[in-house]
CSV table of C-alpha atoms in Angstrom, one decimal:
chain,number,residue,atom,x,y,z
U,7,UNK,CA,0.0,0.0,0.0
U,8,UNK,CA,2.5,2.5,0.9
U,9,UNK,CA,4.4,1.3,-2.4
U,10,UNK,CA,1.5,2.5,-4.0
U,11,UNK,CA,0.8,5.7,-2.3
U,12,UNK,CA,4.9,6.7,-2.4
U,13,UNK,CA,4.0,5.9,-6.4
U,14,UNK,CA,1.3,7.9,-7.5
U,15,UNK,CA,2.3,11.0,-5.1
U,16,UNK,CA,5.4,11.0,-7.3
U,17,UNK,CA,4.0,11.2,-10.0
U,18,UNK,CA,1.3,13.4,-9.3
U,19,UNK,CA,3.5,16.0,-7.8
U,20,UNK,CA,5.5,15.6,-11.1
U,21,UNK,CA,3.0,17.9,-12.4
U,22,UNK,CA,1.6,21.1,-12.1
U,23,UNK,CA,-1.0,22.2,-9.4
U,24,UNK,CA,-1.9,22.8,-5.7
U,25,UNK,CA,-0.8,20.6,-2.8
U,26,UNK,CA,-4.4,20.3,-2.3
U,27,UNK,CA,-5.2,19.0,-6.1
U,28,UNK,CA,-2.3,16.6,-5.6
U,29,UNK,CA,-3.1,14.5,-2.7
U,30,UNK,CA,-7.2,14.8,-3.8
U,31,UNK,CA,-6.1,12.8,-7.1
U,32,UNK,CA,-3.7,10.2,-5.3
U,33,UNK,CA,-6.7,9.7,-2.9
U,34,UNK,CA,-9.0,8.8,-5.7
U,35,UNK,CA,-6.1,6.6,-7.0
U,36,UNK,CA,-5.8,4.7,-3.7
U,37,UNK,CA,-9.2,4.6,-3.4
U,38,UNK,CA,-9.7,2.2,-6.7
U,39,UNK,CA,-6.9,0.0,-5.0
U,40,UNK,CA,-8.0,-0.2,-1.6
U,41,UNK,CA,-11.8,0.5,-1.4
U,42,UNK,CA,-13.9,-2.0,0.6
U,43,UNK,CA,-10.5,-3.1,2.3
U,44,UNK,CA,-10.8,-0.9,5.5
U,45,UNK,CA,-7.1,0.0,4.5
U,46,UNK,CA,-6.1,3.7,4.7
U,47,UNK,CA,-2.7,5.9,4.5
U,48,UNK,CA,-1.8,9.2,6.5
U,49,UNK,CA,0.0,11.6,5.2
U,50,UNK,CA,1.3,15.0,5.8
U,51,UNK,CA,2.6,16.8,2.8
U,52,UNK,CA,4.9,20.2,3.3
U,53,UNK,CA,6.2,22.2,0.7
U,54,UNK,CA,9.1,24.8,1.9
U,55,UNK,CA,9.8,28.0,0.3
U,56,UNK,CA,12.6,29.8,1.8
U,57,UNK,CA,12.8,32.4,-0.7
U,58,UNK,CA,9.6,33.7,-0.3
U,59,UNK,CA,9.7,32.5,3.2
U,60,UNK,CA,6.8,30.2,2.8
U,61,UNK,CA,5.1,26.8,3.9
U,62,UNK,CA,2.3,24.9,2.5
U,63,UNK,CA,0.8,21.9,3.5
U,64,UNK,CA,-2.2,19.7,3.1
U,65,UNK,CA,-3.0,17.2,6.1
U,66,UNK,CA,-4.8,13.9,5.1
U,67,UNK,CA,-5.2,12.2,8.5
U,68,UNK,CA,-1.6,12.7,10.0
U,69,UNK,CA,-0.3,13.9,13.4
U,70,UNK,CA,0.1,17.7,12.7
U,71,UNK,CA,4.2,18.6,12.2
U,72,UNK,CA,5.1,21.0,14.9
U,73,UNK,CA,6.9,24.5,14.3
U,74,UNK,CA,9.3,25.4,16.7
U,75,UNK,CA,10.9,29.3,16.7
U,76,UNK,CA,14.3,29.5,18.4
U,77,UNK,CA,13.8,33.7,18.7
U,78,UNK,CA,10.7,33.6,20.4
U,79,UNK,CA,10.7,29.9,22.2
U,80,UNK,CA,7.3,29.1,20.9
U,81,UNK,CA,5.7,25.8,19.1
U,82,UNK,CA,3.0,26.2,16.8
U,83,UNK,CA,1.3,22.8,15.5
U,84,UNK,CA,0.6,22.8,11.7
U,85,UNK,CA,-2.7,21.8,11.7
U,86,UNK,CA,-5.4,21.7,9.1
U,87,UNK,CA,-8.5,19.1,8.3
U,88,UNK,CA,-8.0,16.1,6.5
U,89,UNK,CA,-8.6,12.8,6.8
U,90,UNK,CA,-6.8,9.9,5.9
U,91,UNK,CA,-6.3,8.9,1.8
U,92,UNK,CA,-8.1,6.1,0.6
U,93,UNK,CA,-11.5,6.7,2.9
U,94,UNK,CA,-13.7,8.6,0.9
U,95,UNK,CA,-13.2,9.7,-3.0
U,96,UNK,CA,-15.2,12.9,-2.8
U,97,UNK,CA,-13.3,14.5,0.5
U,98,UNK,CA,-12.0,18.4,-0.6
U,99,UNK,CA,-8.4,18.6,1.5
U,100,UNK,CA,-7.3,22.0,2.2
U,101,UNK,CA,-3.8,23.7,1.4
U,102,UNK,CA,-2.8,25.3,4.5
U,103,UNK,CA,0.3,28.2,4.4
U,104,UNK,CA,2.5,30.0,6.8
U,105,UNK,CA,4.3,33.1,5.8
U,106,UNK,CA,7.3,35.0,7.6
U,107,UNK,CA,10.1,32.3,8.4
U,108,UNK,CA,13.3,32.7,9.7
U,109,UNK,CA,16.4,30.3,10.1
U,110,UNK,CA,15.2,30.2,13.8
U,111,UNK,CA,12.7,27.6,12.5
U,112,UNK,CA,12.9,24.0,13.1
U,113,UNK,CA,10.0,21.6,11.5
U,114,UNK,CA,9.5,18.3,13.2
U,115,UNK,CA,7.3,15.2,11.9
U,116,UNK,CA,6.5,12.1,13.6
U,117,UNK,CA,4.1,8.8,12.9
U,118,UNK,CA,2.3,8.4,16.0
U,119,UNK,CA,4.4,5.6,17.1
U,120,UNK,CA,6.5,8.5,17.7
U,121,UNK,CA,3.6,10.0,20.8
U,122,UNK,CA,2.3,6.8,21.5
U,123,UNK,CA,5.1,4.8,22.9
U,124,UNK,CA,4.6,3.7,26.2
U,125,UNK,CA,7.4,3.3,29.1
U,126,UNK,CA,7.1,0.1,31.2
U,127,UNK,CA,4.7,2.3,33.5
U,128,UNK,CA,2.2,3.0,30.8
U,129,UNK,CA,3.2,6.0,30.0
U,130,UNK,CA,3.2,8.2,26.5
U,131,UNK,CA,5.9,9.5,25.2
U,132,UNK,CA,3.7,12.3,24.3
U,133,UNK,CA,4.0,16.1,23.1
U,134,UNK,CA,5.6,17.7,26.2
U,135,UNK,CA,8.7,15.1,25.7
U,136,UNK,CA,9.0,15.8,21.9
U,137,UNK,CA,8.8,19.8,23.0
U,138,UNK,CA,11.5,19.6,25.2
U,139,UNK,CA,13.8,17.7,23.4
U,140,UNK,CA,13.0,20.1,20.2
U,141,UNK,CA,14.1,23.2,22.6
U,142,UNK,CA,16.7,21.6,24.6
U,143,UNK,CA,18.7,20.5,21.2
U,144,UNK,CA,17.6,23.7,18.5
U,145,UNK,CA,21.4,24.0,17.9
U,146,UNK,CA,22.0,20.9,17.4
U,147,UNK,CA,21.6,19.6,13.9
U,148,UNK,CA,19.0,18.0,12.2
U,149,UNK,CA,20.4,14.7,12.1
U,150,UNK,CA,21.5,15.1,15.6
U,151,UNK,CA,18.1,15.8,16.5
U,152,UNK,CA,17.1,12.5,15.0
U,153,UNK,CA,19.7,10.8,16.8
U,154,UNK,CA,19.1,12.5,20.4
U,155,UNK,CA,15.1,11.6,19.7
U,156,UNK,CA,15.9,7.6,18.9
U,157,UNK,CA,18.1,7.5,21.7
U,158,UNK,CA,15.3,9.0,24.4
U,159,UNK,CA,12.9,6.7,22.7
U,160,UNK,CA,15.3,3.7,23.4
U,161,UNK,CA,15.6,5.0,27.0
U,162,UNK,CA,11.6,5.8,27.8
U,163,UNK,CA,10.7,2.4,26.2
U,164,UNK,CA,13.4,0.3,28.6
U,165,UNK,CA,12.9,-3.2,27.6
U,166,UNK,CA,9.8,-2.9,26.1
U,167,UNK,CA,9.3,-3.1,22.1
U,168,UNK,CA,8.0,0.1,20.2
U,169,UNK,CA,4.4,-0.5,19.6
U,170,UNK,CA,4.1,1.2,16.2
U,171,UNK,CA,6.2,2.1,13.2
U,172,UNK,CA,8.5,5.2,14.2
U,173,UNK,CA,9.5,7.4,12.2
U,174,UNK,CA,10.5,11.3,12.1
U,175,UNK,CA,11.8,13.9,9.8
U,176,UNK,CA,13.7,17.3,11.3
U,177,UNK,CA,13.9,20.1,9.3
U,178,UNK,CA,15.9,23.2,10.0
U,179,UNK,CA,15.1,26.0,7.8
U,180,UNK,CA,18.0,27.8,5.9
């Protein structure tokens, strides 16, 4: 399925037109494939435009990304409505845009396997953990950042397996 999905967003996006045409025609694609299966794919689609210090970005069902500003220590979830491709052929997704960023920026995205893992305790890893690791490492790199997140992960987690798929992407805007 995600073979698929990775598929026809690449070649959708290939062409011309708005984030919010692009993932509305890969939904109806991965609806013909999947329909009647109770299958479904998240996503969470970002375009970053640094010269006219811009973001875009449709939702379809994902955990919001989070905007962290270094100047002003302040997170702002990139939200937006949207629900998940493959579910329903006729659903309008909306392009969402931010104007006026800086190099004090960082972008982080997460599958919830990121929020959702649990510590022996029962715990969530949960937003206040991401936050805090975002503002304690903002110099840091982004790959560092990646690295510094898998290893809390690894630690919160102890013994236990993760639950869920984990992945994340850090981006720090240039």
């Amino acid at each position: 399925l995600m073979a698929s999905a990775r598929a026809y967003l690449r070649q959708r996006a290939s062409q011309t037109g708005r984030l919010d045409e692009i993932i509305a025609d890969v939904n109806r694609q991965l609806i013909v494939d999947i329909a009647g299966t109770n299958r479904f794919v998240t996503l969470f689609m970002l375009e970053i435009n640094m010269l006219h210090k811009q973001l875009k970005w449709v939702r379809a069902g994902h955990v919001p990304a989070i905007l962290y500003d270094r100047r002003t220590d302040s997170f702002e979830e990139l939200r937006g409505p949207g629900i998940p491709l493959g579910v329903e052929d006729s659903w309008v997704f909306e392009e969402n845009t931010k104007s006026s960023l800086s190099e004090d920026h960082i972008i982080f995205l997460a599958t919830d396997g990121v929020w959702e893992q649990r510590n022996p305790d029962g715990e969530m890893f949960w937003k206040d953990r991401v936050n805090d690791l975002i503002r304690k490492n903002s110099t840091q790199s982004a790959q560092d950042i990646i690295h510094i997140f898998i290893d809390a992960l690894n630690r919160f987690k102890g013994d236990l397996k993760f639950e869920d798929d984990v992945t994340m992407v850090v981006v720090k805007l240039k």
